[in-house]
Short mmCIF file of C-alpha atoms in Angstrom, two decimals:
data_model
loop_
_atom_site.label_atom_id
_atom_site.label_comp_id
_atom_site.label_asym_id
_atom_site.label_seq_id
_atom_site.Cartn_x
_atom_site.Cartn_y
_atom_site.Cartn_z
CA GLY A 24 25.95 1.41 -14.75
CA LEU A 25 23.58 2.82 -17.38
CA ARG A 26 24.59 5.06 -20.25
CA THR A 27 22.15 7.92 -19.98
CA HIS A 28 21.56 10.68 -22.51
CA VAL A 29 20.13 13.94 -21.18
CA LEU A 30 18.59 16.43 -23.60
CA ASP A 31 18.46 20.07 -22.52
CA HIS A 32 16.87 22.80 -24.70
CA PHE A 33 14.71 19.91 -25.84
CA TYR A 34 11.80 21.98 -27.08
CA SER A 35 14.11 24.14 -29.17
CA PHE A 36 14.93 21.25 -31.48
CA GLU A 37 13.25 21.81 -34.81
CA LYS A 38 12.51 18.09 -35.14
CA PRO A 39 12.71 16.65 -31.59
CA PHE A 40 11.53 13.17 -32.50
CA LYS A 41 14.31 12.85 -35.07
CA VAL A 42 16.81 13.44 -32.27
CA ILE A 43 15.13 10.89 -29.99
CA GLU A 44 15.14 8.37 -32.83
CA ARG A 45 18.95 8.54 -32.98
CA LEU A 46 19.40 8.13 -29.21
CA VAL A 47 17.23 5.05 -28.63
CA ASN A 48 17.49 1.46 -29.77
CA ARG A 49 16.24 -1.99 -28.85
CA ASP A 50 18.30 -1.95 -25.65
CA THR A 51 16.78 1.27 -24.37
CA ILE A 52 15.18 0.67 -20.97
CA PHE A 53 13.24 3.90 -20.44
CA VAL A 54 12.59 7.40 -21.68
CA GLY A 55 12.13 9.79 -18.78
CA ILE A 56 10.20 13.05 -19.07
CA SER A 57 10.73 15.86 -16.57
CA THR A 58 7.53 17.84 -16.12
CA THR A 59 9.18 20.64 -14.14
CA PHE A 60 9.40 22.97 -17.15
CA PHE A 61 7.39 20.79 -19.50
CA THR A 62 6.43 22.68 -22.64
CA PRO A 63 4.99 20.91 -25.66
CA PRO A 64 7.48 21.42 -28.50
CA ALA A 65 4.96 22.36 -31.18
CA ALA A 66 3.60 25.19 -29.03
CA TYR A 67 6.74 27.06 -28.20
CA ALA A 68 5.85 30.14 -30.26
CA HIS A 69 2.61 30.73 -28.38
CA LEU A 70 2.28 33.06 -25.39
CA VAL A 71 0.66 32.30 -22.08
CA LYS A 72 -2.84 33.72 -22.30
CA GLY A 73 -3.05 37.13 -20.67
CA VAL A 74 0.48 37.09 -19.24
CA PRO A 75 2.88 39.79 -20.52
CA GLN A 76 6.04 38.37 -22.07
CA ASN A 77 9.36 40.11 -22.56
CA GLU A 78 10.63 40.64 -26.07
CA LEU A 79 13.08 37.74 -25.97
CA SER A 80 10.85 35.10 -24.42
CA ASP A 81 11.03 33.09 -27.62
CA THR A 82 14.81 32.94 -27.22
CA TYR A 83 15.03 31.89 -23.57
CA HIS A 84 11.65 30.42 -22.67
CA ARG A 85 8.98 28.60 -24.57
CA ALA A 86 6.19 30.21 -22.69
CA ILE A 87 3.17 27.91 -22.93
CA MET A 88 3.05 25.67 -19.86
CA ILE A 89 1.70 22.20 -19.37
CA ASP A 90 -1.76 23.46 -18.36
CA GLU A 91 -2.36 25.45 -21.51
CA ASP A 92 -2.93 22.82 -24.21
CA PRO A 93 -3.92 19.33 -23.00
CA GLU A 94 -4.57 18.01 -26.49
CA LEU A 95 -1.10 19.00 -27.62
CA VAL A 96 0.43 17.25 -24.61
CA ARG A 97 -1.59 14.12 -25.32
CA ASP A 98 -0.61 14.15 -29.00
CA TRP A 99 3.05 14.56 -28.04
CA PHE A 100 2.97 11.37 -25.95
CA VAL A 101 1.17 9.51 -28.75
CA GLN A 102 3.96 10.45 -31.17
CA LEU A 103 6.60 9.41 -28.65
CA ARG A 104 4.96 6.02 -28.13
CA GLN A 105 4.69 5.43 -31.88
CA LEU A 106 8.40 6.13 -32.26
CA LEU A 107 9.38 3.86 -29.37
CA SER A 108 7.15 1.05 -30.62
CA GLU A 109 9.26 0.94 -33.76
CA LYS A 110 12.75 1.77 -32.46
CA ALA A 111 12.73 0.78 -28.76
CA PRO A 112 9.80 -1.55 -28.11
CA GLN A 113 10.81 -2.48 -24.55
CA ALA A 114 11.32 1.14 -23.43
CA LYS A 115 8.95 2.46 -20.77
CA ILE A 116 7.81 6.08 -20.66
CA ILE A 117 8.32 7.40 -17.13
CA VAL A 118 7.05 10.82 -16.07
CA GLY A 119 8.54 12.62 -13.08
CA GLY A 120 9.42 16.11 -11.90
CA ALA A 121 7.61 18.85 -10.07
CA LYS A 122 4.35 18.57 -12.05
CA ALA A 123 4.18 14.77 -12.13
CA LEU A 124 1.06 14.54 -9.96
CA ARG A 125 -0.89 16.42 -12.62
CA PHE A 126 -0.78 13.22 -14.66
CA LEU A 127 -3.01 11.51 -12.10
CA ALA A 128 -6.05 13.68 -12.76
CA PRO A 129 -7.87 15.30 -15.69
CA PRO A 130 -6.99 16.45 -18.25
CA TYR A 131 -3.81 14.31 -18.23
CA GLY A 132 -4.85 11.32 -16.15
CA GLN A 133 -5.87 9.16 -19.09
CA ILE A 134 -2.78 9.36 -21.29
CA ASN A 135 -2.38 5.64 -21.88
CA GLU A 136 1.07 6.01 -23.43
CA ILE A 137 2.61 6.77 -20.01
CA ASP A 138 3.79 3.65 -18.20
CA TYR A 139 4.71 5.09 -14.79
CA VAL A 140 4.40 8.33 -12.88
CA VAL A 141 7.16 8.97 -10.34
CA ALA A 142 6.25 11.57 -7.72
CA GLY A 143 8.63 13.31 -5.37
CA VAL A 144 12.42 13.45 -5.18
CA VAL A 145 13.85 10.10 -6.29
CA ASP A 146 17.36 10.64 -7.59
CA GLN A 147 18.90 8.28 -5.01
CA VAL A 148 16.40 5.44 -5.55
CA PHE A 149 15.74 5.76 -9.27
CA PRO A 150 18.58 3.35 -10.17
CA GLN A 151 16.83 0.72 -8.03
CA MET A 152 13.61 1.31 -9.96
CA ILE A 153 15.39 0.71 -13.26
CA GLU A 154 17.15 -2.36 -11.87
CA ASP A 155 13.74 -3.76 -10.88
CA LEU A 156 12.40 -2.89 -14.31
CA MET A 157 15.20 -4.84 -15.98
CA SER A 158 15.19 -7.85 -13.62
CA LYS A 159 11.50 -8.13 -12.70
CA GLY A 160 9.86 -6.54 -15.71
CA GLU A 161 8.19 -3.78 -13.71
CA ILE A 162 8.70 -1.01 -11.18
CA SER A 163 7.03 -1.64 -7.82
CA HIS A 164 4.00 0.60 -7.80
CA VAL A 165 0.61 1.51 -6.42
CA ILE A 166 -2.45 2.25 -8.53
CA LYS A 167 -3.91 5.74 -8.26
CA ASN A 168 -6.82 6.70 -10.51
CA GLY A 169 -5.88 3.80 -12.78
CA ILE A 170 -2.28 5.05 -13.15
CA LYS A 171 0.84 3.16 -12.06
CA VAL A 172 2.66 5.33 -9.51
CA ALA A 173 6.12 4.21 -8.39
CA ASP A 174 6.01 3.07 -4.76
CA THR A 175 8.14 5.81 -3.25
CA MET A 176 6.29 5.39 0.04
CA GLY A 177 7.83 2.02 0.76
CA THR A 178 9.91 0.10 -1.77
CA TYR A 179 11.79 3.16 -2.99
CA HIS A 180 12.20 5.26 0.12
CA GLN A 181 14.38 8.24 -0.79
CA PRO A 182 17.06 8.96 1.85
CA LYS A 183 17.17 12.51 3.15
CA VAL A 184 20.47 13.67 1.69
CA CYS A 185 21.81 16.40 -0.54
CA PRO A 186 24.02 14.28 -2.78
CA PRO A 187 27.01 15.34 -4.87
CA HIS A 188 26.37 16.02 -8.52
CA GLN A 189 28.66 15.42 -11.46
CA TRP A 190 28.03 16.77 -14.94
CA LEU A 191 29.04 14.37 -17.73
CA MET A 192 30.94 15.33 -20.86
CA HIS A 193 28.50 13.79 -23.34
CA TRP A 194 25.64 15.91 -21.95
CA GLY A 195 26.94 18.86 -23.92
CA ILE A 196 28.01 21.29 -21.17
CA GLN A 197 29.78 24.21 -22.84
CA LYS A 198 32.70 26.36 -21.78
CA GLY A 199 31.72 29.10 -19.33
CA GLU A 200 28.13 27.88 -19.13
CA ALA A 201 26.00 28.96 -16.18
CA LEU A 202 24.89 25.88 -14.25
CA PRO A 203 22.41 25.03 -11.49
CA ILE A 204 23.69 23.62 -8.21
CA GLU A 205 22.23 22.59 -4.86
CA ILE A 206 23.73 23.76 -1.57
CA ALA A 207 20.97 22.09 0.46
CA ARG A 208 17.61 20.34 0.10
CA GLY A 209 14.41 21.22 1.88
CA CYS A 210 13.36 24.37 3.68
CA ALA A 211 13.63 25.00 7.40
CA PHE A 212 10.40 27.00 7.44
CA ASN A 213 6.73 26.10 7.21
CA CYS A 214 4.81 28.42 4.90
CA LYS A 215 1.19 27.27 4.80
CA PHE A 216 0.77 27.71 1.03
CA CYS A 217 3.91 25.78 0.06
CA ASN A 218 4.01 22.28 -1.51
CA TYR A 219 7.75 21.73 -1.06
CA ALA A 220 9.59 19.90 1.72
CA LYS A 221 9.13 22.00 4.85
CA GLN A 222 10.70 22.11 8.31
CA SER A 223 13.79 20.33 7.02
CA GLY A 224 17.07 21.30 5.47
CA ILE A 225 19.98 19.01 4.61
CA ARG A 226 23.20 20.74 3.59
CA LYS A 227 26.19 19.54 1.66
CA SER A 228 29.42 19.71 3.58
CA ALA A 229 31.76 22.60 2.85
CA GLU A 230 34.29 20.18 1.38
CA GLN A 231 31.77 18.57 -0.93
CA LEU A 232 30.46 21.91 -2.16
CA ARG A 233 33.96 23.25 -2.78
CA ASP A 234 34.93 20.11 -4.71
CA GLU A 235 31.90 20.48 -7.01
CA LEU A 236 32.56 24.16 -7.68
CA LEU A 237 36.21 23.47 -8.42
CA ASN A 238 35.38 20.52 -10.67
CA ASN A 239 32.93 22.59 -12.71
CA TYR A 240 35.49 25.38 -13.04
CA GLU A 241 38.27 23.02 -14.11
CA ASN A 242 36.09 21.17 -16.64
CA TRP A 243 34.01 24.01 -18.07
CA GLY A 244 35.24 27.28 -16.58
CA THR A 245 31.88 27.78 -14.87
CA THR A 246 31.74 30.76 -12.50
CA PHE A 247 28.03 31.66 -12.85
CA TYR A 248 25.34 29.71 -11.00
CA HIS A 249 21.71 29.38 -10.14
CA PHE A 250 21.63 28.03 -6.59
CA THR A 251 18.45 25.95 -6.66
CA ASP A 252 17.90 25.81 -2.89
CA ASP A 253 14.40 26.61 -1.67
CA CYS A 254 16.07 29.09 0.67
CA ILE A 255 19.75 30.01 0.36
CA ASN A 256 19.90 31.82 3.73
CA ASP A 257 17.81 29.66 6.04
CA SER A 258 20.36 30.08 8.85
CA ARG A 259 23.36 32.21 9.73
CA GLY A 260 25.51 29.07 9.79
CA LYS A 261 24.63 28.18 6.20
CA VAL A 262 25.44 31.69 4.97
CA GLU A 263 28.76 31.62 6.83
CA MET A 264 29.62 28.26 5.29
CA LEU A 265 28.73 29.45 1.79
CA HIS A 266 30.75 32.63 2.22
CA SER A 267 33.75 30.70 3.53
CA VAL A 268 33.71 28.20 0.64
CA ILE A 269 33.34 30.80 -2.09
CA SER A 270 36.01 33.05 -0.53
CA SER A 271 38.46 30.12 -0.62
CA LEU A 272 38.09 29.53 -4.37
CA PRO A 273 40.79 30.64 -6.83
CA PHE A 274 38.17 32.48 -8.91
CA LYS A 275 35.29 34.93 -8.43
CA MET A 276 31.71 33.65 -8.53
CA GLU A 277 28.32 35.19 -9.29
CA TRP A 278 24.97 33.58 -8.56
CA VAL A 279 21.22 34.03 -8.08
CA SER A 280 18.89 32.25 -5.65
CA TYR A 281 15.78 32.29 -3.47
CA ALA A 282 16.22 33.92 -0.06
CA ARG A 283 14.27 34.42 3.15
CA MET A 284 13.54 37.99 4.24
CA ASP A 285 13.05 37.33 7.96
CA VAL A 286 16.55 35.77 8.26
CA ALA A 287 18.07 38.78 6.51
CA VAL A 288 16.16 41.11 8.86
CA ARG A 289 17.17 39.20 11.98
CA PHE A 290 20.82 38.80 10.94
CA PRO A 291 21.59 41.76 8.65
CA GLU A 292 25.26 40.84 8.57
CA THR A 293 24.32 37.71 6.60
CA PHE A 294 22.86 39.85 3.82
CA LYS A 295 26.22 41.55 3.31
CA MET A 296 27.92 38.14 3.33
CA LEU A 297 25.62 36.97 0.53
CA ILE A 298 26.51 40.02 -1.55
CA ASP A 299 30.23 39.62 -0.83
CA SER A 300 30.08 35.95 -1.88
CA GLY A 301 28.68 36.85 -5.30
CA ALA A 302 24.89 37.22 -4.96
CA ARG A 303 23.74 39.12 -8.04
CA GLY A 304 20.07 38.27 -7.72
CA LEU A 305 18.03 37.48 -4.58
CA TYR A 306 14.37 36.48 -4.74
CA PHE A 307 12.56 37.23 -1.48
CA GLY A 308 9.19 35.66 -0.74
CA ILE A 309 7.39 38.54 1.01
CA GLU A 310 3.88 37.30 0.08
CA SER A 311 2.08 39.98 2.14
CA LEU A 312 2.99 43.09 4.10
CA THR A 313 -0.20 42.85 6.16
CA TYR A 314 1.06 41.51 9.46
CA GLU A 315 -1.73 39.13 10.50
CA VAL A 316 -2.10 37.78 6.96
CA ALA A 317 1.63 37.09 6.67
CA ARG A 318 1.84 35.59 10.17
CA ARG A 319 -1.00 33.13 9.50
CA ALA A 320 0.68 32.18 6.21
CA GLY A 321 3.95 31.31 7.99
CA LYS A 322 5.78 34.63 7.51
CA GLY A 323 6.29 35.97 11.03
CA THR A 324 8.52 39.03 10.65
CA PRO A 325 6.64 42.29 11.32
CA PRO A 326 6.18 44.24 8.07
CA ASP A 327 7.58 47.40 9.68
CA ALA A 328 10.87 45.55 10.28
CA ILE A 329 10.90 44.39 6.65
CA LYS A 330 10.30 47.93 5.41
CA LYS A 331 13.03 49.32 7.65
CA PHE A 332 15.47 46.71 6.36
CA LEU A 333 14.61 47.35 2.71
CA LEU A 334 15.06 51.10 3.14
CA SER A 335 18.45 50.53 4.80
CA ILE A 336 20.03 48.74 1.83
CA ASP A 337 22.75 51.00 0.47
CA LYS A 338 23.06 52.18 -3.11
CA GLU A 339 26.22 50.17 -3.79
CA THR A 340 24.50 46.93 -2.84
CA ARG A 341 21.53 47.78 -5.03
CA GLU A 342 23.88 48.26 -7.97
CA HIS A 343 25.47 44.84 -7.42
CA CYS A 344 22.39 42.71 -6.73
CA ILE A 345 18.97 42.57 -8.38
CA LEU A 346 16.34 42.36 -5.64
CA THR A 347 13.03 40.68 -6.43
CA GLY A 348 10.02 40.52 -4.13
CA SER A 349 7.33 37.86 -4.46
CA LEU A 350 3.76 38.65 -3.40
CA ILE A 351 0.61 36.52 -3.33
CA THR A 352 -2.87 37.97 -3.71
CA GLY A 353 -5.71 36.20 -1.92
CA LEU A 354 -4.06 34.84 1.21
CA PRO A 355 -6.65 34.23 3.93
CA GLY A 356 -7.46 37.49 5.70
CA GLU A 357 -6.18 39.73 2.90
CA THR A 358 -8.71 42.22 1.58
CA GLU A 359 -8.47 44.41 -1.47
CA GLU A 360 -8.13 47.39 0.88
CA SER A 361 -5.27 45.90 2.95
CA TRP A 362 -3.51 44.77 -0.21
CA SER A 363 -3.77 48.19 -1.85
CA LYS A 364 -2.37 49.95 1.23
CA GLU A 365 0.80 47.84 1.33
CA PHE A 366 1.17 47.68 -2.44
CA ASP A 367 1.08 51.48 -2.54
CA TRP A 368 4.04 51.53 -0.12
CA LEU A 369 6.03 49.28 -2.45
CA MET A 370 5.14 51.46 -5.42
CA GLU A 371 6.15 54.66 -3.65
CA ASN A 372 9.42 53.41 -2.17
CA GLU A 373 10.63 51.11 -4.97
CA THR A 374 12.78 49.05 -2.63
CA PHE A 375 12.71 46.13 -5.09
CA ASP A 376 13.97 46.07 -8.65
CA TYR A 377 11.22 43.65 -9.60
CA LEU A 378 8.02 42.33 -8.12
CA HIS A 379 6.44 39.02 -9.04
CA ILE A 380 2.78 39.06 -8.10
CA GLY A 381 0.55 36.02 -8.51
CA PRO A 382 -2.75 34.76 -7.11
CA LEU A 383 -2.91 32.07 -4.45
CA ARG A 384 -2.94 28.57 -5.97
CA CYS A 385 -4.12 25.48 -4.13
CA ARG A 386 -3.16 22.06 -5.45
CA PRO A 387 -5.23 18.86 -5.01
CA TYR A 388 -4.55 16.99 -1.79
CA ILE A 389 -3.77 13.24 -1.88
CA GLU A 390 -3.85 11.95 1.68
CA GLU A 391 -1.93 8.70 1.13
CA PHE A 392 0.96 10.63 -0.44
CA ASP A 393 1.09 13.38 2.16
CA GLN A 394 4.50 13.77 3.84
CA LYS A 395 5.55 10.46 2.28
CA VAL A 396 5.90 11.54 -1.33
CA ILE A 397 4.88 15.22 -1.27
CA ASP A 398 4.71 17.64 1.65
CA PHE A 399 1.39 19.18 0.69
CA ALA A 400 0.47 22.75 1.56
CA ASP A 401 -1.42 23.19 4.82
CA TYR A 402 -4.07 25.12 2.88
CA SER A 403 -4.86 21.98 0.85
CA ARG A 404 -4.45 19.67 3.84
CA ASN A 405 -6.71 21.58 6.28
CA PRO A 406 -8.60 24.25 4.31
CA GLN A 407 -11.25 24.83 7.00
CA LYS A 408 -8.56 25.60 9.58
CA TYR A 409 -7.45 28.56 7.48
CA GLY A 410 -10.92 29.85 6.75
CA PHE A 411 -11.58 28.43 3.30
CA GLU A 412 -15.30 28.13 2.74
CA GLU A 413 -14.97 26.44 -0.65
CA LEU A 414 -12.06 24.70 -2.35
CA ARG A 415 -12.22 22.70 -5.57
CA PHE A 416 -9.68 21.79 -8.20
CA SER A 417 -11.23 20.92 -11.56
CA PRO A 418 -11.48 23.73 -12.43
CA GLU A 419 -9.61 25.33 -9.54
CA TYR A 420 -11.69 27.66 -7.38
CA TRP A 421 -11.40 28.73 -3.77
CA ARG A 422 -13.24 31.18 -1.54
CA HIS A 423 -12.71 32.47 1.99
CA SER A 424 -14.29 35.32 3.94
CA THR A 425 -12.22 38.12 2.41
CA MET A 426 -11.63 37.07 -1.22
CA ASP A 427 -12.06 34.34 -3.81
CA SER A 428 -9.76 33.06 -6.55
CA VAL A 429 -11.42 35.18 -9.27
CA GLN A 430 -10.82 38.38 -7.29
CA ALA A 431 -7.27 37.31 -6.41
CA ASP A 432 -6.43 36.64 -10.04
CA ALA A 433 -7.78 40.02 -11.18
CA LEU A 434 -5.96 41.82 -8.35
CA ALA A 435 -2.65 40.17 -9.25
CA ARG A 436 -2.97 41.11 -12.91
CA GLU A 437 -3.94 44.70 -12.13
CA SER A 438 -1.13 45.13 -9.59
CA MET A 439 1.50 43.64 -11.90
CA LYS A 440 0.38 45.96 -14.68
CA LEU A 441 0.61 49.02 -12.42
CA TRP A 442 4.06 48.01 -11.15
CA THR A 443 5.45 47.40 -14.63
CA GLU A 444 4.05 50.60 -16.11
CA LYS A 445 5.30 52.82 -13.29
CA SER A 446 8.91 52.73 -14.41
CA ALA A 447 10.24 52.50 -17.97
CA GLN A 448 13.29 50.53 -16.78
CA ARG A 449 11.02 47.65 -15.79
CA ARG A 450 10.10 47.25 -19.42
CA GLY A 451 13.62 46.18 -20.35
CA LEU A 452 14.62 43.19 -22.42
CA PHE A 453 14.10 40.87 -19.45
CA ASN A 454 11.74 41.13 -16.53
CA ASP A 455 13.35 38.88 -13.92
CA MET A 456 16.72 38.27 -12.33
CA TRP A 457 17.05 34.57 -13.22
CA VAL A 458 18.47 35.46 -16.64
CA TYR A 459 21.48 37.26 -15.11
CA PRO A 460 23.94 34.30 -14.93
CA HIS A 461 23.02 33.33 -18.50
CA LEU A 462 23.78 36.83 -19.75
CA ARG A 463 27.15 36.60 -18.04
CA SER A 464 27.86 33.20 -19.57
CA LEU A 465 27.04 34.68 -22.98
CA GLY A 466 29.94 37.08 -22.50
CA PHE A 467 28.18 40.23 -21.31
CA SER A 468 29.99 42.16 -18.57
CA PRO A 469 28.31 43.04 -15.25
CA LYS A 470 27.73 46.59 -16.49
CA GLU A 471 26.32 45.39 -19.82
CA SER A 472 24.06 42.96 -17.99
CA ARG A 473 22.75 45.74 -15.74
CA ASP A 474 22.19 47.93 -18.79
CA ILE A 475 20.21 45.14 -20.45
CA PHE A 476 17.98 44.93 -17.39
CA PHE A 477 17.62 48.58 -16.47
CA ASN A 478 19.57 51.33 -18.19
CA ALA A 479 19.75 50.85 -21.94
CA SER A 480 18.16 53.40 -24.23
CA GLU A 481 15.94 52.12 -27.01
CA PRO A 482 18.76 52.24 -29.60
CA GLN A 483 21.02 50.36 -27.16
CA ARG A 484 18.28 47.84 -26.49
CA SER A 485 18.04 47.16 -30.19
CA ILE A 486 21.78 46.44 -30.32
CA TYR A 487 21.67 44.24 -27.22
CA ARG A 488 18.61 42.43 -28.56
CA THR A 489 20.49 41.42 -31.69
CA GLN A 490 23.64 40.46 -29.77
CA ILE A 491 21.72 38.31 -27.28
CA ARG A 492 19.76 36.52 -29.95
CA ASN A 493 22.86 35.81 -32.05
CA ARG A 494 24.87 34.54 -29.07
CA VAL A 495 22.02 32.37 -27.80
CA LEU A 496 21.42 30.84 -31.21
CA ALA A 497 25.14 30.25 -31.76
CA ARG A 498 25.50 28.53 -28.39
CA ARG A 499 22.37 26.49 -29.01
CA GLU A 500 23.71 25.34 -32.37
CA ASP A 501 26.98 24.33 -30.70
CA TYR A 502 24.95 22.32 -28.19
CA PHE A 503 22.94 20.64 -30.93
CA ARG A 504 26.14 19.70 -32.77
CA ILE A 505 27.48 18.02 -29.63
CA ILE A 506 24.24 16.07 -29.16
CA GLU A 507 24.11 15.12 -32.84
CA SER A 508 27.71 13.89 -32.57
CA VAL A 509 26.84 11.83 -29.51
CA ALA A 510 23.82 10.44 -31.32
CA GLY A 511 25.94 9.57 -34.34
CA ASP A 512 28.58 7.82 -32.25
CA PHE A 513 25.90 5.95 -30.36
CA SER A 514 24.06 4.81 -33.47
CA ASN A 515 27.27 3.36 -34.86
CA THR A 516 28.15 1.30 -31.78
CA SER A 517 27.12 -2.25 -31.07
CA ARG A 518 23.85 -2.82 -29.27
CA GLY A 519 25.44 -4.44 -26.23
CA ASN A 520 24.80 -1.77 -23.60
CA ASP A 521 21.64 -0.75 -21.83
CA SER A 522 20.72 2.86 -22.44
CA SER A 523 18.24 5.44 -21.28
CA LEU A 524 17.09 8.88 -22.34
CA VAL A 525 15.98 11.71 -20.07
CA LEU A 526 14.20 14.75 -21.55
#
């Protein structure tokens, strides 16, 4: 019952507060901020310190993340509050998304402009929160570190569902645009380092999924997707369902997603089904190829079986699907020697197109929220059980018997540098598979997209670089025109309707 404006590409707006000013008024109930990819708008030209960026990062990603510039984040909220005080005085600022809990502790815990922090998945209960805000003047909450946190442990208990999703016309979806979609929520596995919902998985029905895919095709011609599931292949049954649905559609689809290696190893026929159903990028969380390290981390497939499977993938499949392996330095039990041995195997055999290598991160544990709002990682929940001798969070530092966070960070950087430098093709215009559906929605063919990733000569790269930038900027301008039109229509209407804005 609320008219809600959603701004994508928000940090690409030259003057973001001018856009907000046109979308809010005295009836506006709330302005919601998603922290999942939160990037302060004034900092988008900066690079993450010490992290290599591809040549087009300024086109697709504003690279500085929420951790990098606390003062800029604080100033951004001050400006937002000043604007709302003048244009929408009753509007509350509500922060949610994957990084919401970071606003409960330094350096963000004392941003007074924020009215509520909403932690966890709340899409099914958020309307009730706003109804309470309108009727009672507040959202039911608990106080944590002096911050109002929406009571998602009791009053707003999110049902365990994977609901249907409908994109709305006035959100500015464009023809042929690549879109995200959920097949299921939660993950059936229990990796000890993971902060997402574990040992659960709730799927959409085949009928519901097919209806959404058809609706998106009929409205926008969408055939390219990012499946946002934590694990697209958590069971043979799920893969069979996905394959059946996509095979029944009157159009071809292409998609990228996260996948689980041990399921692919155990049921190799499911891997072929993923490729046949349109998988053009699969991101496998390997984490470690040292057996005991991986087993204790929740990855139980013997590394020899993983290696055998990777070596068995045929050339045709490799040319259709970008394979990415994720590795974590510093897992308990991993030494620099054991890491180097297995990393050398990956370097020599090149069974992945890309590797993403990062150090182990441990997030602060909040006991009263555990498994009620957030399913915290076992490493944060029971650090002593996994051999951590020291674990602190401000600043973050951990140590166990075989490594500490400083060593793990240095090892990840060194390994990533070696991997990238080994092959010239890995220094292409993009360095990860997630861009693939967007290249396709910009009009590049499968062959052109592969060339952009891997095969283009330097003169060809220069041509592609110009084409990509021009197409991205043109599409972005089209999006901005739609939003400006919506803002203009809205500003000229009567002030009789409640409204909200989500950034």
